[in-house]
Amino acid sequence: MTRAAGDAPLLPGAWLGVLGGGQLGRMFCQAAQALGYRVAVLDPAQTCPAGMVADEHIRAAYDDPAALDRLAQRCAAVTTEFENVPADSLRRLARTRIAAPAGEAVAVAQDRLAEKSYIQAAGVPVAAHAAIGSAADLDACPDTLFPGILKTARFGYDGKGQARVASRDEARQAFGALHGAPCILEALQPLDYEISVVVARDLHGRSVSYPPSRNVHRDGILALSVADGSVPDGIAGQARGHALSLADHLDYHGVLCVEFFVLRDGRVLANEMAPRPHNSGHYTQDGCLVSQFEQQARVMAGLPLGGTEMLRPAAMLNLLGDLWFDAQGRPREPDWAGVLAVPGTRLHLYGKSEARRARKMGHVNILGADAAQLHARIARVSAVLGLSDA
Ligand code: ATP
Ligand code: MG
């Protein structure tokens, strides 16, 4: 269901719904509640980060028709916090309620091949690639795709389900190791750095974009995302334009994050998109006037989109479960007082009771008066946490 241009917004006090109870759902709840909305979360887990703060937690499978109907009965608008939600669940909700984003947009982001096609159709450049459904496809693909990266078309995240392959032979082995799951082979790009852009597009097609953040990964997981104004204007402008074109092309409603590669020759290629707020956009909670999570609530409620301008140069440092263990593997609590003693810091923890290695437990947002002060503070926070090389 879409809204007509003249439709009145959903007023504070109304219920908004979210599929998924992870940290993105939790921060969505908090932002929606700050605007006066009530939130219902659908997640099968007994306890989960969003369920703990939601006004109602419906514990059921994401494709449970009765649970979806209960959510629809409660909430005038529903969103998702993860892309592997069954697209059919969003379609079912959309019969009677606002579902933003639409199941179709989420389905595109679930499949790297469909995603690449959509991105290209929107006029946005991507890395050279080929669909690999069989060993014969590997035999037939051009030499220019090597060295490359073989990625499963579906269910990859944090660098999982992918392998760097120097040659066709290595690609054959890697494809075998993935048990022949449908894949995409991408030519390895000469990366200078990686950025992402978050956009919000409302139910009438109006949209806004945030300044890009530069992403630093460690062991395939986002470690640090920095919005310090250091991306040259030409590149930032291109990336923001591409992300907005993509949202228009998908007739997207909600918050969308697009990851880009900036190549050594200055070209900007889109890598992938997430149909939801993104880890690399967490800096907007403290660095921008309106956060990505508040935009998600505003889109659903039919309220005007908020300002995306930066208040200060900002960065987001991820807190992985590893920090809860000392060098000998003994459990410990990170030095939160030490972190918060660094000026310009704000701590966001997700309420997860069990710390596991590589598990996202929270993040610290760090602000500085200028880029130099920001980087000095990032170094101080990293030192307190024992992340000496951030
Ligand atoms: P995430 O969940 O962290 O976004 P992912 O599993 O979805 O990761 P990608 O974002 O596609 O996978 O790839 C992970 C990382 O691998 C990229 O951030 C980039 O550093 C590197 N990478 C991926 N594709 C290429 C490429 N074609 N050329 C060079 N590097 C690449
Ligand atoms: Mg990625």
CSV table of N, CA and C in Angstrom, one decimal, residues 46-167:
chain,number,residue,atom,x,y,z
A,46,GLN,N,13.6,-15.5,22.1
A,46,GLN,CA,12.9,-15.2,23.4
A,46,GLN,C,13.3,-13.8,23.8
A,47,THR,N,14.6,-13.5,23.7
A,47,THR,CA,15.0,-12.1,24.0
A,47,THR,C,15.9,-11.7,22.9
A,48,CYS,N,15.9,-10.4,22.5
A,48,CYS,CA,16.7,-9.9,21.5
A,48,CYS,C,16.8,-8.4,21.7
A,49,PRO,N,17.8,-7.8,21.1
A,49,PRO,CA,18.1,-6.4,21.4
A,49,PRO,C,16.9,-5.4,21.2
A,50,ALA,N,16.2,-5.6,20.1
A,50,ALA,CA,15.0,-4.8,19.9
A,50,ALA,C,13.8,-5.1,20.7
A,51,GLY,N,13.7,-6.4,21.0
A,51,GLY,CA,12.5,-6.9,21.8
A,51,GLY,C,12.6,-6.3,23.2
A,52,MET,N,13.8,-6.1,23.7
A,52,MET,CA,14.0,-5.5,25.0
A,52,MET,C,13.5,-4.1,25.2
A,53,VAL,N,13.5,-3.4,24.1
A,53,VAL,CA,13.1,-1.9,24.2
A,53,VAL,C,11.7,-1.7,23.5
A,54,ALA,N,11.2,-2.6,22.7
A,54,ALA,CA,10.0,-2.4,22.0
A,54,ALA,C,8.8,-2.4,22.9
A,55,ASP,N,7.7,-1.8,22.5
A,55,ASP,CA,6.5,-1.7,23.3
A,55,ASP,C,5.8,-3.1,23.2
A,56,GLU,N,6.1,-3.8,22.2
A,56,GLU,CA,5.5,-5.2,22.1
A,56,GLU,C,6.5,-6.1,21.3
A,57,HIS,N,6.7,-7.3,21.8
A,57,HIS,CA,7.6,-8.2,21.1
A,57,HIS,C,6.8,-9.4,20.7
A,58,ILE,N,6.6,-9.6,19.4
A,58,ILE,CA,5.8,-10.8,18.9
A,58,ILE,C,6.8,-11.9,18.6
A,59,ARG,N,6.8,-12.9,19.4
A,59,ARG,CA,7.8,-14.0,19.2
A,59,ARG,C,7.2,-15.1,18.2
A,60,ALA,N,7.6,-15.0,17.0
A,60,ALA,CA,7.2,-15.9,16.0
A,60,ALA,C,8.1,-15.9,14.8
A,61,ALA,N,8.0,-16.9,13.9
A,61,ALA,CA,8.8,-16.9,12.7
A,61,ALA,C,8.4,-15.8,11.8
A,62,TYR,N,9.3,-15.4,11.0
A,62,TYR,CA,9.1,-14.2,10.1
A,62,TYR,C,8.0,-14.5,9.0
A,63,ASP,N,7.8,-15.8,8.8
A,63,ASP,CA,6.8,-16.1,7.8
A,63,ASP,C,5.5,-16.7,8.4
A,64,ASP,N,5.3,-16.5,9.7
A,64,ASP,CA,4.1,-17.0,10.4
A,64,ASP,C,2.9,-16.1,10.1
A,65,PRO,N,2.0,-16.6,9.3
A,65,PRO,CA,0.9,-15.7,8.9
A,65,PRO,C,0.1,-15.1,10.0
A,66,ALA,N,-0.1,-15.9,11.1
A,66,ALA,CA,-0.9,-15.3,12.2
A,66,ALA,C,-0.1,-14.1,12.8
A,67,ALA,N,1.2,-14.3,13.0
A,67,ALA,CA,2.0,-13.3,13.6
A,67,ALA,C,2.0,-12.0,12.7
A,68,LEU,N,2.2,-12.3,11.4
A,68,LEU,CA,2.2,-11.1,10.4
A,68,LEU,C,0.8,-10.4,10.5
A,69,ASP,N,-0.2,-11.1,10.6
A,69,ASP,CA,-1.5,-10.5,10.7
A,69,ASP,C,-1.7,-9.7,12.0
A,70,ARG,N,-1.1,-10.2,13.1
A,70,ARG,CA,-1.2,-9.5,14.4
A,70,ARG,C,-0.4,-8.2,14.2
A,71,LEU,N,0.8,-8.3,13.6
A,71,LEU,CA,1.6,-7.1,13.4
A,71,LEU,C,0.8,-6.1,12.5
A,72,ALA,N,0.2,-6.6,11.5
A,72,ALA,CA,-0.6,-5.7,10.6
A,72,ALA,C,-1.8,-5.0,11.4
A,73,GLN,N,-2.3,-5.8,12.3
A,73,GLN,CA,-3.5,-5.3,13.0
A,73,GLN,C,-3.0,-4.2,14.0
A,74,ARG,N,-1.9,-4.3,14.6
A,74,ARG,CA,-1.3,-3.4,15.5
A,74,ARG,C,-0.8,-2.1,14.8
A,75,CYS,N,-0.1,-2.3,13.7
A,75,CYS,CA,0.8,-1.3,13.2
A,75,CYS,C,0.3,-0.7,11.8
A,76,ALA,N,0.3,0.6,11.7
A,76,ALA,CA,-0.2,1.2,10.4
A,76,ALA,C,0.9,1.1,9.4
A,77,ALA,N,2.2,0.9,9.8
A,77,ALA,CA,3.3,0.9,8.9
A,77,ALA,C,4.3,-0.1,9.4
A,78,VAL,N,5.0,-0.8,8.6
A,78,VAL,CA,5.9,-1.8,9.0
A,78,VAL,C,7.2,-1.7,8.1
A,79,THR,N,8.4,-2.0,8.8
A,79,THR,CA,9.6,-1.9,8.1
A,79,THR,C,10.4,-3.2,8.4
A,80,THR,N,11.6,-3.3,7.9
A,80,THR,CA,12.5,-4.4,8.3
A,80,THR,C,13.9,-3.9,8.7
A,81,GLU,N,14.5,-4.7,9.5
A,81,GLU,CA,15.9,-4.3,9.9
A,81,GLU,C,16.9,-5.3,9.3
A,82,PHE,N,16.5,-6.2,8.5
A,82,PHE,CA,17.5,-7.1,7.9
A,82,PHE,C,17.1,-7.6,6.5
A,83,GLU,N,18.0,-7.8,5.6
A,83,GLU,CA,17.6,-8.0,4.2
A,83,GLU,C,17.2,-9.4,3.9
A,84,ASN,N,17.4,-10.3,4.8
A,84,ASN,CA,17.0,-11.7,4.5
A,84,ASN,C,15.7,-12.1,5.1
A,85,VAL,N,14.9,-11.0,5.4
A,85,VAL,CA,13.5,-11.3,5.8
A,85,VAL,C,12.8,-11.8,4.6
A,86,PRO,N,11.9,-12.8,4.7
A,86,PRO,CA,11.2,-13.3,3.6
A,86,PRO,C,10.4,-12.1,2.9
A,87,ALA,N,10.7,-11.9,1.6
A,87,ALA,CA,10.1,-10.8,0.8
A,87,ALA,C,8.6,-11.0,0.8
A,88,ASP,N,8.1,-12.3,0.9
A,88,ASP,CA,6.7,-12.5,0.9
A,88,ASP,C,6.0,-12.0,2.1
A,89,SER,N,6.8,-11.9,3.2
A,89,SER,CA,6.2,-11.4,4.5
A,89,SER,C,5.9,-9.9,4.3
A,90,LEU,N,6.8,-9.2,3.6
A,90,LEU,CA,6.6,-7.7,3.4
A,90,LEU,C,5.4,-7.6,2.4
A,91,ARG,N,5.3,-8.5,1.4
A,91,ARG,CA,4.2,-8.4,0.5
A,91,ARG,C,2.9,-8.6,1.1
A,92,ARG,N,2.9,-9.6,2.1
A,92,ARG,CA,1.6,-9.9,2.8
A,92,ARG,C,1.2,-8.6,3.6
A,93,LEU,N,2.2,-8.0,4.3
A,93,LEU,CA,1.9,-6.9,5.1
A,93,LEU,C,1.4,-5.7,4.2
A,94,ALA,N,2.0,-5.6,3.0
A,94,ALA,CA,1.7,-4.5,2.1
A,94,ALA,C,0.3,-4.5,1.6
A,95,ARG,N,-0.4,-5.7,1.7
A,95,ARG,CA,-1.8,-5.7,1.3
A,95,ARG,C,-2.7,-4.8,2.1
A,96,THR,N,-2.4,-4.7,3.3
A,96,THR,CA,-3.3,-3.8,4.2
A,96,THR,C,-2.6,-2.7,4.8
A,97,ARG,N,-1.2,-2.7,4.8
A,97,ARG,CA,-0.5,-1.7,5.6
A,97,ARG,C,0.6,-1.1,4.7
A,98,ILE,N,1.2,0.0,5.2
A,98,ILE,CA,2.4,0.5,4.5
A,98,ILE,C,3.5,-0.4,4.9
A,99,ALA,N,4.2,-0.9,3.9
A,99,ALA,CA,5.4,-1.7,4.1
A,99,ALA,C,6.5,-1.0,3.4
A,100,ALA,N,7.5,-0.5,4.1
A,100,ALA,CA,8.6,0.2,3.5
A,100,ALA,C,9.9,-0.2,4.1
A,101,PRO,N,10.8,-0.8,3.3
A,101,PRO,CA,10.7,-0.9,1.8
A,101,PRO,C,9.8,-2.0,1.4
A,102,ALA,N,9.5,-2.1,0.1
A,102,ALA,CA,8.6,-3.1,-0.5
A,102,ALA,C,9.4,-4.4,-0.6
A,103,GLY,N,8.6,-5.5,-0.6
A,103,GLY,CA,9.2,-6.8,-0.7
A,103,GLY,C,10.1,-6.9,-2.0
A,104,GLU,N,9.7,-6.3,-3.0
A,104,GLU,CA,10.5,-6.3,-4.3
A,104,GLU,C,11.9,-5.7,-4.1
A,105,ALA,N,12.0,-4.6,-3.5
A,105,ALA,CA,13.3,-4.0,-3.3
A,105,ALA,C,14.2,-4.8,-2.4
A,106,VAL,N,13.6,-5.4,-1.4
A,106,VAL,CA,14.3,-6.3,-0.5
A,106,VAL,C,14.8,-7.5,-1.2
A,107,ALA,N,13.9,-8.1,-2.1
A,107,ALA,CA,14.3,-9.3,-2.9
A,107,ALA,C,15.5,-9.0,-3.8
A,108,VAL,N,15.6,-7.8,-4.3
A,108,VAL,CA,16.7,-7.4,-5.2
A,108,VAL,C,18.0,-7.4,-4.4
A,109,ALA,N,18.0,-6.9,-3.2
A,109,ALA,CA,19.2,-6.8,-2.3
A,109,ALA,C,19.6,-8.2,-1.8
A,110,GLN,N,18.7,-9.1,-1.9
A,110,GLN,CA,19.0,-10.5,-1.3
A,110,GLN,C,19.8,-11.3,-2.3
A,111,ASP,N,19.9,-10.8,-3.5
A,111,ASP,CA,20.6,-11.6,-4.6
A,111,ASP,C,21.6,-10.7,-5.3
A,112,ARG,N,22.9,-11.1,-5.1
A,112,ARG,CA,23.9,-10.2,-5.7
A,112,ARG,C,23.8,-10.0,-7.2
A,113,LEU,N,23.2,-11.0,-7.9
A,113,LEU,CA,23.1,-10.9,-9.4
A,113,LEU,C,22.0,-9.9,-9.7
A,114,ALA,N,20.9,-10.1,-9.1
A,114,ALA,CA,19.8,-9.2,-9.3
A,114,ALA,C,20.2,-7.7,-8.9
A,115,GLU,N,20.9,-7.7,-7.9
A,115,GLU,CA,21.4,-6.4,-7.3
A,115,GLU,C,22.3,-5.7,-8.3
A,116,LYS,N,23.2,-6.4,-8.9
A,116,LYS,CA,24.1,-5.8,-9.9
A,116,LYS,C,23.4,-5.3,-11.1
A,117,SER,N,22.4,-6.2,-11.5
A,117,SER,CA,21.6,-5.8,-12.7
A,117,SER,C,20.8,-4.5,-12.5
A,118,TYR,N,20.2,-4.4,-11.3
A,118,TYR,CA,19.5,-3.2,-11.0
A,118,TYR,C,20.3,-2.0,-10.9
A,119,ILE,N,21.5,-2.2,-10.3
A,119,ILE,CA,22.4,-1.0,-10.1
A,119,ILE,C,22.8,-0.5,-11.5
A,120,GLN,N,23.2,-1.5,-12.4
A,120,GLN,CA,23.6,-1.1,-13.7
A,120,GLN,C,22.4,-0.4,-14.5
A,121,ALA,N,21.2,-1.0,-14.3
A,121,ALA,CA,20.0,-0.4,-15.0
A,121,ALA,C,19.7,1.0,-14.5
A,122,ALA,N,20.2,1.3,-13.3
A,122,ALA,CA,20.0,2.7,-12.8
A,122,ALA,C,21.1,3.6,-13.3
A,123,GLY,N,22.0,3.1,-14.2
A,123,GLY,CA,23.0,3.9,-14.7
A,123,GLY,C,24.2,4.1,-13.8
A,124,VAL,N,24.3,3.2,-12.8
A,124,VAL,CA,25.4,3.3,-11.9
A,124,VAL,C,26.5,2.2,-12.2
A,125,PRO,N,27.8,2.6,-12.3
A,125,PRO,CA,28.8,1.6,-12.7
A,125,PRO,C,29.1,0.6,-11.6
A,126,VAL,N,29.3,-0.6,-12.0
A,126,VAL,CA,29.7,-1.7,-11.1
A,126,VAL,C,31.0,-2.4,-11.6
A,127,ALA,N,31.6,-3.3,-10.8
A,127,ALA,CA,32.7,-4.0,-11.3
A,127,ALA,C,32.3,-5.0,-12.4
A,128,ALA,N,33.2,-5.4,-13.3
A,128,ALA,CA,33.0,-6.4,-14.3
A,128,ALA,C,32.7,-7.7,-13.5
A,129,HIS,N,31.7,-8.5,-14.0
A,129,HIS,CA,31.3,-9.7,-13.3
A,129,HIS,C,30.6,-10.6,-14.2
A,130,ALA,N,30.4,-11.9,-13.7
A,130,ALA,CA,29.7,-12.9,-14.5
A,130,ALA,C,28.9,-13.7,-13.5
A,131,ALA,N,27.7,-14.2,-13.9
A,131,ALA,CA,26.9,-15.2,-13.1
A,131,ALA,C,27.6,-16.5,-13.3
A,132,ILE,N,27.8,-17.2,-12.1
A,132,ILE,CA,28.4,-18.5,-12.2
A,132,ILE,C,27.4,-19.5,-11.5
A,133,GLY,N,26.7,-20.3,-12.4
A,133,GLY,CA,25.7,-21.2,-11.9
A,133,GLY,C,26.2,-22.7,-12.0
A,134,SER,N,27.3,-22.8,-12.8
A,134,SER,CA,27.8,-24.2,-13.1
A,134,SER,C,29.3,-24.1,-13.4
A,135,ALA,N,29.9,-25.2,-13.4
A,135,ALA,CA,31.4,-25.3,-13.8
A,135,ALA,C,31.5,-24.8,-15.2
A,136,ALA,N,30.5,-25.0,-16.1
A,136,ALA,CA,30.6,-24.5,-17.5
A,136,ALA,C,30.7,-23.0,-17.6
A,137,ASP,N,29.9,-22.4,-16.7
A,137,ASP,CA,30.0,-20.9,-16.7
A,137,ASP,C,31.4,-20.4,-16.3
A,138,LEU,N,32.1,-21.1,-15.5
A,138,LEU,CA,33.4,-20.7,-15.1
A,138,LEU,C,34.4,-20.9,-16.3
A,139,ASP,N,34.1,-22.0,-17.1
A,139,ASP,CA,35.0,-22.2,-18.3
A,139,ASP,C,34.8,-21.1,-19.3
A,140,ALA,N,33.5,-20.6,-19.3
A,140,ALA,CA,33.2,-19.6,-20.4
A,140,ALA,C,33.5,-18.2,-20.0
A,141,CYS,N,33.7,-17.9,-18.8
A,141,CYS,CA,33.9,-16.5,-18.4
A,141,CYS,C,35.2,-15.9,-18.9
A,142,PRO,N,35.2,-14.6,-19.2
A,142,PRO,CA,36.4,-14.0,-19.8
A,142,PRO,C,37.6,-14.0,-18.8
A,143,ASP,N,38.8,-14.0,-19.4
A,143,ASP,CA,40.1,-14.0,-18.6
A,143,ASP,C,40.2,-12.7,-17.8
A,144,THR,N,39.5,-11.7,-18.3
A,144,THR,CA,39.6,-10.4,-17.6
A,144,THR,C,39.0,-10.4,-16.2
A,145,LEU,N,38.3,-11.4,-15.8
A,145,LEU,CA,37.7,-11.5,-14.5
A,145,LEU,C,38.7,-12.1,-13.4
A,146,PHE,N,39.9,-12.4,-13.9
A,146,PHE,CA,40.9,-12.9,-13.0
A,146,PHE,C,42.1,-11.9,-12.9
A,147,PRO,N,42.6,-11.7,-11.7
A,147,PRO,CA,42.2,-12.3,-10.4
A,147,PRO,C,40.8,-11.7,-10.0
A,148,GLY,N,40.0,-12.5,-9.3
A,148,GLY,CA,38.7,-12.1,-9.0
A,148,GLY,C,38.2,-12.5,-7.6
A,149,ILE,N,37.0,-12.2,-7.3
A,149,ILE,CA,36.4,-12.7,-6.1
A,149,ILE,C,35.1,-13.4,-6.4
A,150,LEU,N,35.0,-14.7,-5.9
A,150,LEU,CA,33.8,-15.5,-6.1
A,150,LEU,C,33.0,-15.3,-4.9
A,151,LYS,N,31.7,-14.9,-5.1
A,151,LYS,CA,30.8,-14.7,-4.0
A,151,LYS,C,29.5,-15.4,-4.2
A,152,THR,N,29.0,-16.0,-3.1
A,152,THR,CA,27.7,-16.7,-3.3
A,152,THR,C,26.7,-15.6,-3.5
A,153,ALA,N,25.7,-15.9,-4.4
A,153,ALA,CA,24.7,-14.8,-4.8
A,153,ALA,C,23.9,-14.4,-3.6
A,154,ARG,N,23.6,-15.4,-2.7
A,154,ARG,CA,22.7,-15.1,-1.6
A,154,ARG,C,23.3,-15.3,-0.3
A,155,PHE,N,22.8,-14.7,0.7
A,155,PHE,CA,23.2,-14.9,2.2
A,155,PHE,C,24.6,-14.7,2.5
A,156,GLY,N,25.3,-13.8,1.8
A,156,GLY,CA,26.7,-13.5,2.2
A,156,GLY,C,26.6,-12.2,3.1
A,157,TYR,N,27.5,-12.1,4.1
A,157,TYR,CA,27.6,-10.9,4.9
A,157,TYR,C,29.0,-11.0,5.6
A,158,ASP,N,29.5,-9.8,6.0
A,158,ASP,CA,30.7,-9.7,6.7
A,158,ASP,C,31.8,-10.5,6.0
A,159,GLY,N,31.8,-10.5,4.7
A,159,GLY,CA,32.9,-11.2,3.9
A,159,GLY,C,32.7,-12.8,3.9
A,160,LYS,N,31.6,-13.3,4.5
A,160,LYS,CA,31.4,-14.7,4.5
A,160,LYS,C,30.8,-15.1,3.1
A,161,GLY,N,31.1,-16.4,2.7
A,161,GLY,CA,30.6,-16.9,1.5
A,161,GLY,C,31.3,-16.3,0.3
A,162,GLN,N,32.6,-15.9,0.5
A,162,GLN,CA,33.3,-15.4,-0.7
A,162,GLN,C,34.8,-15.9,-0.6
A,163,ALA,N,35.4,-15.9,-1.8
A,163,ALA,CA,36.8,-16.4,-1.9
A,163,ALA,C,37.5,-15.6,-2.9
A,164,ARG,N,38.8,-15.2,-2.6
A,164,ARG,CA,39.6,-14.5,-3.6
A,164,ARG,C,40.2,-15.6,-4.5
A,165,VAL,N,40.1,-15.4,-5.8
A,165,VAL,CA,40.7,-16.5,-6.7
A,165,VAL,C,41.6,-15.8,-7.7
A,166,ALA,N,42.8,-16.3,-7.8
A,166,ALA,CA,43.9,-15.7,-8.6
A,166,ALA,C,43.7,-16.2,-10.1
A,167,SER,N,43.1,-17.4,-10.2
A,167,SER,CA,43.0,-18.0,-11.6
A,167,SER,C,41.7,-18.8,-11.7
